[in-house]
Tab-separated table of C-alpha atoms and ligand atoms in Angstrom:
chain	number	residue	atom	x	y	z
A	18	MET	CA	-31.405	-0.106	2.652
A	19	PRO	CA	-30.347	-1.537	6.143
A	20	LEU	CA	-28.116	-4.422	5.901
A	21	LEU	CA	-27.764	-7.445	8.214
A	22	ILE	CA	-24.574	-10.049	7.462
A	23	GLN	CA	-25.742	-13.203	9.048
A	24	ASN	CA	-23.544	-16.243	10.926
A	25	GLY	CA	-20.028	-15.240	9.569
A	26	GLN	CA	-16.757	-15.912	11.299
A	27	ILE	CA	-15.848	-12.353	12.469
A	28	VAL	CA	-12.131	-11.997	12.247
A	29	THR	CA	-10.576	-8.770	13.934
A	30	ALA	CA	-6.758	-8.392	15.049
A	31	GLU	CA	-7.964	-9.614	18.723
A	32	ARG	CA	-10.462	-12.135	18.643
A	33	GLN	CA	-12.936	-14.232	16.275
A	34	TYR	CA	-16.120	-15.319	17.069
A	35	THR	CA	-19.534	-15.798	15.128
A	36	ALA	CA	-22.145	-13.017	15.031
A	37	ASP	CA	-24.362	-11.141	13.370
A	38	ILE	CA	-23.926	-7.902	11.604
A	39	TYR	CA	-26.447	-5.536	11.347
A	40	ILE	CA	-25.478	-1.788	9.302
A	41	GLU	CA	-27.469	0.916	8.922
A	42	ASP	CA	-26.852	4.416	7.367
A	43	GLU	CA	-23.324	3.534	6.727
A	44	ILE	CA	-22.263	2.377	10.110
A	45	ILE	CA	-22.282	-1.146	12.005
A	46	THR	CA	-25.292	-0.250	14.339
A	47	SER	CA	-25.431	-3.724	16.609
A	48	ILE	CA	-23.505	-6.952	16.704
A	49	GLY	CA	-24.537	-10.191	18.018
A	50	THR	CA	-26.534	-13.361	17.882
A	51	HIS	CA	-30.414	-13.423	16.961
A	52	LEU	CA	-30.461	-9.784	15.990
A	53	GLU	CA	-34.019	-8.178	15.658
A	54	VAL	CA	-34.152	-6.553	12.436
A	55	PRO	CA	-36.644	-3.984	10.832
A	56	GLY	CA	-38.295	-5.403	7.547
A	57	GLY	CA	-36.933	-4.497	4.540
A	58	THR	CA	-33.519	-4.859	5.609
A	59	ARG	CA	-31.130	-6.862	3.118
A	60	THR	CA	-29.617	-10.120	4.323
A	61	ILE	CA	-26.654	-11.682	3.559
A	62	ASP	CA	-25.758	-15.398	4.378
A	63	ALA	CA	-21.846	-15.865	5.463
A	64	THR	CA	-22.072	-18.953	7.038
A	65	GLY	CA	-18.883	-20.826	6.271
A	66	LYS	CA	-17.294	-17.405	5.421
A	67	TYR	CA	-14.876	-14.853	7.409
A	68	ILE	CA	-15.776	-11.291	7.774
A	69	PHE	CA	-12.887	-8.818	7.630
A	70	PRO	CA	-12.830	-5.233	8.502
A	71	GLY	CA	-12.260	-3.631	5.031
A	72	PHE	CA	-8.574	-3.935	3.893
A	73	ILE	CA	-6.537	-0.906	3.686
A	74	ASP	CA	-3.688	-0.450	1.510
A	75	PRO	CA	-1.132	1.874	2.751
A	76	HIS	CA	0.958	2.693	-0.282
A	77	VAL	CA	-0.721	3.084	-3.655
A	78	HIS	CA	0.255	5.155	-6.892
A	79	VAL	CA	-2.436	5.779	-9.325
A	80	TYR	CA	-1.813	9.152	-10.633
A	81	LEU	CA	1.802	9.384	-10.709
A	82	PRO	CA	4.239	11.059	-13.482
A	83	PHE	CA	7.528	9.074	-13.374
A	84	MET	CA	10.418	8.315	-15.609
A	85	GLY	CA	9.161	9.997	-18.459
A	86	THR	CA	5.463	8.663	-18.499
A	87	PHE	CA	2.496	8.345	-16.132
A	88	ALA	CA	1.134	4.626	-14.277
A	89	LYS	CA	-1.772	3.652	-15.859
A	90	ASP	CA	-4.337	3.547	-13.343
A	91	THR	CA	-7.577	6.122	-12.526
A	92	HIS	CA	-9.106	6.362	-9.612
A	93	ALA	CA	-12.349	4.474	-11.152
A	94	SER	CA	-10.061	1.542	-12.257
A	95	ALA	CA	-7.797	1.518	-9.047
A	96	SER	CA	-10.793	1.519	-6.994
A	97	GLN	CA	-12.901	-1.032	-8.708
A	98	ALA	CA	-9.885	-3.245	-8.724
A	99	ALA	CA	-9.092	-2.617	-4.799
A	100	LEU	CA	-12.768	-3.097	-4.103
A	101	VAL	CA	-12.739	-6.668	-6.047
A	102	GLY	CA	-9.670	-7.373	-4.170
A	103	GLY	CA	-10.959	-6.611	-0.687
A	104	THR	CA	-9.304	-2.952	-0.162
A	105	THR	CA	-12.000	-0.492	0.992
A	106	THR	CA	-9.429	2.373	1.639
A	107	TYR	CA	-6.311	3.015	-0.333
A	108	ILE	CA	-3.575	6.075	0.664
A	109	GLU	CA	-2.225	7.397	-2.115
A	110	MET	CA	1.364	8.935	-2.600
A	111	LEU	CA	0.836	12.239	-3.476
A	112	ALA	CA	3.892	13.199	-5.496
A	113	PRO	CA	4.607	16.074	-7.385
A	114	GLY	CA	7.887	17.115	-8.896
A	115	GLY	CA	10.604	19.000	-7.304
A	116	GLY	CA	9.762	22.061	-9.953
A	117	GLU	CA	6.460	21.964	-8.687
A	118	GLN	CA	4.396	23.641	-6.172
A	119	LEU	CA	2.409	21.743	-3.493
A	120	GLU	CA	-0.442	23.710	-3.441
A	121	ASP	CA	-0.760	23.004	-7.069
A	122	GLY	CA	0.273	19.343	-6.535
A	123	TRP	CA	-2.751	18.758	-4.040
A	124	ASN	CA	-5.536	20.865	-6.167
A	125	LEU	CA	-4.154	18.458	-9.230
A	126	TRP	CA	-4.293	14.815	-6.954
A	127	SER	CA	-7.294	15.276	-4.672
A	128	GLY	CA	-9.399	16.607	-7.894
A	129	LEU	CA	-8.123	13.483	-9.663
A	130	ALA	CA	-9.592	11.450	-7.157
A	131	ALA	CA	-12.794	13.051	-6.229
A	132	GLY	CA	-15.678	11.946	-7.673
A	133	HIS	CA	-14.080	8.882	-9.292
A	134	SER	CA	-12.903	6.374	-6.483
A	135	ALA	CA	-15.686	4.324	-5.639
A	136	CYS	CA	-14.089	3.450	-2.054
A	137	ASP	CA	-12.602	5.865	0.526
A	138	TYR	CA	-9.359	7.099	-0.253
A	139	THR	CA	-6.691	9.436	1.330
A	140	PHE	CA	-3.427	10.728	0.699
A	141	HIS	CA	0.550	10.927	2.124
A	142	ILE	CA	1.639	14.362	1.030
A	143	GLY	CA	4.724	14.214	-0.562
A	144	VAL	CA	7.521	16.728	0.083
A	145	THR	CA	9.820	16.967	-2.609
A	146	ARG	CA	11.479	20.284	-1.988
A	147	TRP	CA	11.739	22.503	1.302
A	148	ASP	CA	10.651	26.538	0.639
A	149	ASP	CA	8.298	29.047	2.727
A	150	GLU	CA	5.382	28.167	0.560
A	151	THR	CA	5.913	24.202	0.961
A	152	GLU	CA	5.657	24.798	4.373
A	153	ALA	CA	2.944	26.661	4.666
A	154	THR	CA	0.795	24.270	2.215
A	155	LEU	CA	2.080	21.630	4.694
A	156	ARG	CA	0.864	23.431	7.666
A	157	GLU	CA	-2.225	24.052	6.067
A	158	LEU	CA	-2.658	20.200	4.635
A	159	ALA	CA	-2.112	18.724	8.164
A	160	ALA	CA	-4.930	20.902	9.802
A	161	GLY	CA	-7.369	20.035	7.034
A	162	GLY	CA	-6.628	16.442	8.430
A	163	MET	CA	-3.961	15.117	6.274
A	164	LYS	CA	-2.014	13.796	8.903
A	165	SER	CA	1.092	11.660	7.228
A	166	PHE	CA	3.586	13.010	4.850
A	167	LYS	CA	5.882	11.174	2.533
A	168	VAL	CA	9.599	11.685	1.370
A	169	PHE	CA	11.404	10.119	-1.293
A	170	LEU	CA	15.697	9.674	-0.428
A	171	ALA	CA	16.014	8.125	-3.414
A	172	TYR	CA	15.306	9.080	-7.027
A	173	LYS	CA	17.931	11.820	-7.419
A	174	GLY	CA	16.542	14.606	-10.119
A	175	ALA	CA	12.805	13.578	-9.342
A	176	PHE	CA	11.102	13.535	-6.099
A	177	GLY	CA	13.969	12.887	-4.088
A	178	ILE	CA	14.638	15.272	-1.477
A	179	ASP	CA	18.476	16.440	0.459
A	180	ASP	CA	18.961	16.141	4.179
A	181	ALA	CA	18.368	19.722	4.682
A	182	ALA	CA	14.731	19.084	3.333
A	183	LEU	CA	14.476	15.937	5.105
A	184	TYR	CA	15.499	17.391	8.373
A	185	ASN	CA	12.694	20.409	8.196
A	186	THR	CA	10.308	17.894	7.107
A	187	LEU	CA	10.799	15.836	10.156
A	188	ALA	CA	10.700	18.772	12.341
A	189	LEU	CA	7.579	20.378	11.317
A	190	ALA	CA	5.924	16.435	11.639
A	191	LYS	CA	7.200	16.206	14.977
A	192	GLU	CA	5.569	19.921	15.620
A	193	LEU	CA	2.247	18.837	13.911
A	194	ASP	CA	2.329	15.377	15.501
A	195	VAL	CA	2.444	14.325	11.582
A	196	ILE	CA	3.898	10.403	10.782
A	197	VAL	CA	6.731	10.844	7.727
A	198	THR	CA	6.772	7.636	5.480
A	199	ALA	CA	9.956	7.403	3.527
A	200	HIS	CA	11.449	5.177	0.646
A	201	CYS	CA	14.780	4.706	2.183
A	202	GLU	CA	17.649	4.231	-0.579
A	203	ASN	CA	20.459	6.303	-0.914
A	204	ALA	CA	20.204	8.186	-3.998
A	205	GLU	CA	23.809	9.148	-4.530
A	206	LEU	CA	25.022	5.869	-4.121
A	207	VAL	CA	22.200	4.498	-6.647
A	208	SER	CA	22.998	6.779	-9.230
A	209	GLN	CA	26.768	5.884	-9.039
A	210	LEU	CA	26.226	2.401	-9.400
A	211	GLN	CA	23.981	2.881	-11.982
A	212	GLN	CA	26.629	4.584	-14.005
A	213	LYS	CA	29.125	2.428	-13.331
A	214	LEU	CA	27.379	-0.816	-14.409
A	215	LEU	CA	26.020	1.411	-17.308
A	216	ALA	CA	30.109	1.684	-18.649
A	217	GLU	CA	30.485	-1.844	-18.019
A	218	GLY	CA	27.472	-2.490	-20.747
A	219	LYS	CA	25.273	-3.935	-18.242
A	220	THR	CA	21.839	-2.360	-19.616
A	221	GLY	CA	19.149	-5.320	-19.104
A	222	PRO	CA	16.681	-5.047	-16.347
A	223	GLU	CA	18.262	-8.268	-14.546
A	224	TRP	CA	21.189	-5.268	-13.333
A	225	HIS	CA	18.777	-3.308	-11.768
A	226	GLU	CA	19.206	-5.438	-8.541
A	227	PRO	CA	22.777	-4.802	-8.390
A	228	SER	CA	22.449	-1.026	-9.424
A	229	ARG	CA	20.161	-0.835	-5.710
A	230	PRO	CA	21.700	-3.783	-3.466
A	231	GLU	CA	20.820	-4.717	-0.045
A	232	ALA	CA	23.245	-2.276	1.528
A	233	VAL	CA	21.924	0.972	-0.114
A	234	GLU	CA	18.611	0.531	1.321
A	235	ALA	CA	20.095	-0.713	4.737
A	236	GLU	CA	21.951	2.679	4.713
A	237	GLY	CA	18.795	4.785	3.287
A	238	THR	CA	16.917	2.634	6.301
A	239	ALA	CA	19.354	3.922	8.716
A	240	HIS	CA	19.891	7.329	7.731
A	241	PHE	CA	16.275	7.888	7.669
A	242	ALA	CA	16.130	6.364	11.547
A	243	THR	CA	18.831	8.922	12.500
A	244	PHE	CA	16.982	11.504	11.385
A	245	LEU	CA	13.821	10.820	13.331
A	246	GLU	CA	16.160	10.044	16.158
A	247	MET	CA	17.494	13.822	15.730
A	248	THR	CA	14.148	15.149	15.682
A	249	GLY	CA	12.154	13.080	17.675
A	250	ALA	CA	9.252	13.012	14.821
A	251	ARG	CA	7.493	9.541	13.899
A	252	GLY	CA	8.562	7.577	10.925
A	253	TYR	CA	7.092	4.851	8.685
A	254	VAL	CA	9.766	3.147	6.366
A	255	VAL	CA	7.723	2.004	2.832
A	256	HIS	CA	8.124	-1.047	1.045
A	257	LEU	CA	11.044	-2.501	3.095
A	258	SER	CA	12.552	-5.413	1.098
A	259	ASN	CA	15.304	-7.198	2.796
A	260	ALA	CA	16.791	-8.651	5.886
A	261	LEU	CA	19.649	-6.028	5.797
A	262	ALA	CA	17.378	-3.168	5.927
A	263	LEU	CA	14.849	-4.784	7.952
A	264	GLN	CA	18.129	-4.792	11.051
A	265	ALA	CA	18.758	-1.515	10.139
A	266	ALA	CA	14.913	-0.476	10.858
A	267	LEU	CA	14.995	-2.708	13.954
A	268	ASP	CA	18.337	-1.469	15.312
A	269	ALA	CA	17.039	1.883	15.671
A	270	ARG	CA	13.848	0.997	17.010
A	271	ALA	CA	15.770	-1.112	19.822
A	272	ARG	CA	17.709	2.363	20.626
A	273	GLY	CA	13.804	4.517	20.678
A	274	VAL	CA	13.321	5.599	17.517
A	275	ASP	CA	9.496	5.585	17.039
A	276	LEU	CA	9.844	3.785	13.366
A	277	SER	CA	7.104	1.739	12.011
A	278	ILE	CA	7.885	-0.979	8.902
A	279	GLU	CA	5.992	-1.504	5.953
A	280	GLY	CA	6.309	-4.423	3.913
A	281	VAL	CA	4.423	-4.813	0.315
A	282	ALA	CA	3.275	-7.855	-1.511
A	283	PRO	CA	5.671	-8.494	-4.423
A	284	HIS	CA	8.935	-8.309	-1.915
A	285	PHE	CA	6.989	-11.294	0.190
A	286	LEU	CA	6.540	-12.992	-3.462
A	287	LEU	CA	8.792	-12.354	-6.023
A	288	ASP	CA	12.117	-12.734	-6.474
A	289	ARG	CA	15.166	-10.843	-8.653
A	290	SER	CA	15.368	-14.176	-11.115
A	291	LEU	CA	12.425	-12.920	-12.829
A	292	THR	CA	14.266	-10.082	-13.958
A	293	GLU	CA	16.279	-12.503	-15.743
A	294	ARG	CA	13.296	-13.661	-18.219
A	295	PRO	CA	12.471	-11.925	-21.902
A	296	ASP	CA	9.886	-10.158	-20.059
A	297	GLY	CA	12.283	-9.140	-16.837
A	298	ALA	CA	11.659	-5.588	-17.055
A	299	ASN	CA	7.892	-6.043	-15.847
A	300	PHE	CA	9.296	-7.079	-12.390
A	301	VAL	CA	11.552	-3.932	-12.160
A	302	MET	CA	10.551	-2.096	-9.097
A	303	SER	CA	12.363	-0.020	-6.368
A	304	PRO	CA	13.629	-1.311	-4.048
A	305	PRO	CA	14.063	-4.450	-6.150
A	306	LEU	CA	12.774	-7.782	-5.982
A	307	ARG	CA	15.736	-9.410	-3.953
A	308	ASP	CA	17.161	-12.657	-3.612
A	309	LYS	CA	15.115	-15.665	-2.515
A	310	ALA	CA	16.951	-15.947	0.517
A	311	ASN	CA	15.025	-12.333	2.106
A	312	GLN	CA	11.603	-13.426	1.688
A	313	ALA	CA	11.431	-15.931	5.043
A	314	ALA	CA	13.317	-12.904	6.811
A	315	LEU	CA	9.958	-10.788	5.772
A	316	TRP	CA	7.554	-13.487	6.340
A	317	LYS	CA	9.098	-14.241	9.625
A	318	ALA	CA	9.123	-10.581	10.675
A	319	LEU	CA	5.664	-9.891	9.429
A	320	GLU	CA	4.434	-13.208	11.431
A	321	ASP	CA	6.165	-11.583	14.832
A	322	GLY	CA	4.518	-8.117	14.283
A	323	GLN	CA	8.023	-6.525	13.654
A	324	ILE	CA	7.097	-5.482	9.720
A	325	ASP	CA	3.756	-3.429	11.128
A	326	THR	CA	1.941	-2.907	7.727
A	327	VAL	CA	1.590	-4.797	4.323
A	328	GLY	CA	0.653	-2.617	1.352
A	329	THR	CA	1.078	-3.198	-2.352
A	330	ASP	CA	3.126	0.145	-3.735
A	331	HIS	CA	0.844	-0.970	-6.779
A	332	CYS	CA	2.456	1.176	-9.348
A	333	PRO	CA	1.115	-0.101	-13.118
A	334	PHE	CA	2.927	0.591	-16.438
A	335	ASP	CA	1.814	-1.608	-19.460
A	336	VAL	CA	4.609	-3.905	-21.196
A	337	ASP	CA	5.624	-0.897	-24.202
A	338	GLN	CA	5.955	1.847	-21.321
A	339	LYS	CA	8.554	-1.258	-19.679
A	340	ALA	CA	9.759	-1.184	-22.673
A	341	MET	CA	11.331	2.286	-22.536
A	342	GLY	CA	14.506	0.663	-21.061
A	343	LYS	CA	15.330	-2.229	-23.235
A	344	ASP	CA	18.158	-0.917	-23.691
A	345	ASN	CA	19.026	0.797	-20.449
A	346	PHE	CA	17.308	-0.308	-17.174
A	347	THR	CA	17.790	2.669	-15.425
A	348	LEU	CA	15.040	4.156	-18.396
A	349	ILE	CA	12.548	1.151	-17.124
A	350	PRO	CA	9.735	2.922	-15.062
A	351	ASN	CA	9.934	1.500	-12.154
A	352	GLY	CA	6.643	-0.234	-10.347
A	353	ILE	CA	4.858	-3.425	-9.847
A	354	PRO	CA	0.512	-3.461	-10.049
A	355	ALA	CA	-0.975	-4.825	-7.155
A	356	ILE	CA	-3.895	-3.469	-5.993
A	357	GLU	CA	-6.284	-6.228	-6.935
A	358	ASP	CA	-4.219	-9.120	-5.561
A	359	ARG	CA	-2.918	-8.325	-2.373
A	360	VAL	CA	-5.259	-9.453	0.065
A	361	ASN	CA	-5.788	-12.955	-1.803
A	362	LEU	CA	-1.513	-13.685	-2.283
A	363	MET	CA	-1.413	-12.804	1.484
A	364	TYR	CA	-4.228	-14.645	2.175
A	365	THR	CA	-3.281	-17.604	-0.020
A	366	HIS	CA	0.409	-17.925	1.153
A	367	GLY	CA	0.574	-16.167	4.514
A	368	VAL	CA	-2.542	-17.751	6.557
A	369	SER	CA	-3.639	-20.850	4.160
A	370	ARG	CA	-0.139	-22.183	2.977
A	371	GLY	CA	2.259	-20.549	5.487
A	372	GLY	CA	2.180	-19.939	9.061
A	373	LEU	CA	0.717	-16.334	9.259
A	374	ALA	CA	-2.127	-16.200	12.067
A	375	LEU	CA	-5.151	-15.006	10.753
A	376	SER	CA	-5.230	-12.282	13.436
A	377	ARG	CA	-1.934	-10.680	12.260
A	378	PHE	CA	-3.287	-10.854	8.589
A	379	VAL	CA	-5.918	-8.480	9.807
A	380	ASP	CA	-4.057	-6.628	11.640
A	381	ALA	CA	-1.162	-5.961	8.755
A	382	LEU	CA	-3.379	-5.382	6.312
A	383	SER	CA	-6.086	-3.524	7.823
A	384	THR	CA	-6.074	-2.414	11.621
A	385	ARG	CA	-2.591	-1.181	11.915
A	386	PRO	CA	-2.948	1.113	8.808
A	387	ALA	CA	-5.879	2.464	10.168
A	388	GLN	CA	-3.883	2.816	13.518
A	389	LEU	CA	-0.851	4.529	11.946
A	390	PHE	CA	-2.767	7.110	9.887
A	391	GLY	CA	-4.924	7.774	11.973
A	392	LEU	CA	-8.195	5.994	10.683
A	393	TYR	CA	-8.976	3.893	13.511
A	394	PRO	CA	-11.629	2.815	14.833
A	395	ARG	CA	-13.541	4.462	11.984
A	396	LYS	CA	-11.663	1.904	9.991
A	397	GLY	CA	-9.958	-1.225	10.762
A	398	ALA	CA	-12.210	-2.448	12.933
A	399	ILE	CA	-15.614	-4.199	13.454
A	400	GLU	CA	-16.982	-2.341	15.882
A	401	VAL	CA	-20.431	-0.789	16.810
A	402	GLY	CA	-19.894	2.726	15.424
A	403	SER	CA	-17.327	1.793	13.145
A	404	ASP	CA	-18.082	2.347	9.369
A	405	ALA	CA	-19.646	-0.950	7.447
A	406	ASP	CA	-16.547	-1.457	5.483
A	407	LEU	CA	-16.313	-5.420	5.452
A	408	VAL	CA	-15.057	-8.335	3.465
A	409	VAL	CA	-17.253	-11.786	3.688
A	410	TYR	CA	-14.203	-13.816	2.572
A	411	ASP	CA	-14.794	-17.315	0.780
A	412	PRO	CA	-12.038	-19.493	1.823
A	413	GLY	CA	-13.200	-22.291	-0.017
A	414	TYR	CA	-13.268	-20.264	-3.253
A	415	ARG	CA	-10.090	-21.361	-5.497
A	416	GLY	CA	-8.785	-19.582	-8.868
A	417	GLN	CA	-6.331	-17.984	-10.504
A	418	ILE	CA	-4.850	-14.381	-10.865
A	419	SER	CA	-4.766	-13.102	-14.497
A	420	ALA	CA	-4.367	-9.727	-15.991
A	421	GLY	CA	-7.065	-10.652	-18.471
A	422	THR	CA	-9.640	-10.890	-15.803
A	423	GLY	CA	-8.326	-8.230	-13.633
A	424	HIS	CA	-9.158	-4.822	-13.022
A	425	MET	CA	-6.080	-2.889	-12.764
A	426	ASN	CA	-5.644	-1.010	-15.908
A	427	VAL	CA	-2.646	-2.676	-17.117
A	428	ASP	CA	-2.027	-5.364	-19.561
A	429	TYR	CA	0.188	-7.791	-17.944
A	430	SER	CA	0.127	-9.286	-14.411
A	431	ALA	CA	3.549	-10.044	-12.123
A	432	PHE	CA	1.960	-12.527	-10.591
A	433	GLU	CA	0.262	-13.914	-13.922
A	434	GLY	CA	-1.525	-17.788	-13.524
A	435	TRP	CA	-0.572	-18.018	-9.682
A	436	GLU	CA	-3.162	-19.856	-7.882
A	437	ILE	CA	-5.401	-18.166	-5.007
A	438	ASP	CA	-7.320	-20.038	-2.095
A	439	GLY	CA	-9.789	-17.570	-1.447
A	440	ARG	CA	-11.435	-14.488	-2.503
A	441	PRO	CA	-13.858	-11.709	-1.135
A	442	GLU	CA	-17.423	-12.925	-2.057
A	443	TYR	CA	-18.605	-9.575	-0.621
A	444	VAL	CA	-17.396	-6.291	0.167
A	445	THR	CA	-19.602	-3.295	1.751
A	446	VAL	CA	-18.056	0.332	1.574
A	447	ARG	CA	-19.969	2.388	4.364
A	448	GLY	CA	-22.915	-0.371	4.235
A	449	GLN	CA	-23.332	0.016	0.425
A	450	VAL	CA	-22.360	-3.773	-1.308
A	451	ALA	CA	-19.791	-2.755	-3.642
A	452	VAL	CA	-18.557	-6.135	-4.941
A	453	GLU	CA	-21.388	-9.181	-4.589
A	454	ALA	CA	-20.120	-12.717	-5.820
A	455	GLY	CA	-16.576	-11.527	-6.422
A	456	GLN	CA	-17.592	-8.958	-9.462
A	457	PHE	CA	-17.948	-4.818	-8.855
A	458	VAL	CA	-21.412	-3.802	-8.115
A	459	GLY	CA	-20.713	-0.348	-6.439
A	460	GLU	CA	-21.222	2.930	-7.272
A	461	PRO	CA	-18.494	4.782	-8.902
A	462	GLY	CA	-17.089	8.109	-7.301
A	463	ARG	CA	-18.843	7.272	-4.298
A	464	GLY	CA	-15.430	6.901	-2.320
A	465	GLN	CA	-15.245	9.878	0.296
A	466	LEU	CA	-11.559	11.557	0.717
A	467	LEU	CA	-11.045	10.409	4.344
A	468	ARG	CA	-9.481	13.553	6.866
A	469	ARG	CA	-7.695	12.237	9.982
B	528	URP	O1	9.357	1.199	-7.853
B	528	URP	C1	8.576	1.671	-7.570
B	528	URP	N1	8.252	1.790	-6.008
B	528	URP	N2	7.755	2.676	-7.855
B	528	URP	C2	6.945	3.527	-7.366
B	528	URP	C3	7.776	4.462	-6.953
B	528	URP	C4	8.073	4.456	-5.628
B	528	URP	O2	9.103	3.980	-5.320
B	528	URP	O3	7.306	3.823	-4.583
B	529	ZN	ZN1	9.222	4.347	-3.313
B	530	ZN	ZN1	5.772	3.773	-4.094
């Protein structure tokens, strides 16, 4: 059924204006005032509401075998949570273990999403080893539209790659015009520091941060940047967490390195003191939550556009999974769930209570990810011809985050009890209403794999 969204404040990365949006066959077909529409059109009154382009989460983990267990979500649960939170597209990290063939990984990861996600999705293709087979599969996947790779400089013995594999991956990416996303922490330093702390009897979750300090991430960031400089590839540092690493990335940019920067919601809002609580394991992720002082630097860099995008690094483990590391912090599955809460948290603490311009908020959470990952202007825009992925956002809503009322398949929230100053009232995915009055009403499995 055609859809008309009337009288909303349309907010894009470039401008803000009041207009009606008419949608037919999954696409925005006109934008204007007093649009003439055929009978049988469904109308949504968006008076007093913002209309944002569907938000894009450029960094999520849904299926993830990691640290002796599995992340908890399925594409059914993750996509419903995403949609209720205003995210209409997510990019999952496909991360086969170093002993696994990439082609098998592709078949597994893409098979788990197909027919299960209620929103659109695509993948960063994880490169966890380098050989002829990997190269051939990367060429094939890039030709098929999977135009971003992922490397982990951390996680020695799991996903982590050595410098030779890093160099080869970047050289291929340059040839194929593929952007490479990277987790930037020096794996050897993390490993050495972990062993040292454990030997000193420092086993609790509060020692996770000192085992991978800011300088270790700054080294990883500079290391990645140097390899980008030598190969001419385009890079994107994921989940950058602190001011020192930020400076390393900005220094590289100043030298002309093509490096984009992602922040993730937990690092803007949570700090390392949380790991000192009895439930501290629930706040263990990598790079770790940092000293609070870093948050001001992250927010400023986001406001100024130095940080390009905001994702989540959504990675849900239940409390009993987190307990795997109760006697040894290096065994706590790393990750914090947030796919449902990113938009509301960044709106509340950035736009409503902070200094983040509404246009920059839309840019960082929708338009910029679309541009960097080859989805724009199909996604990330409100234009005639764009997919009708829209968020009708109610800035008058007041509520609280709670695992009990959320849709992520996980039994705790790192943001339990946090207030939100707004929420998506309606969300459309390619013209179909998937969220109404804040509740999921969409079609499970309707999401499409986005080839870029
Ligand atoms: O702690 C995290 N970030 N877990 C997920 C894996 C990763 O490094 O992105
Ligand atoms: Zn990571
Ligand atoms: Zn991640």
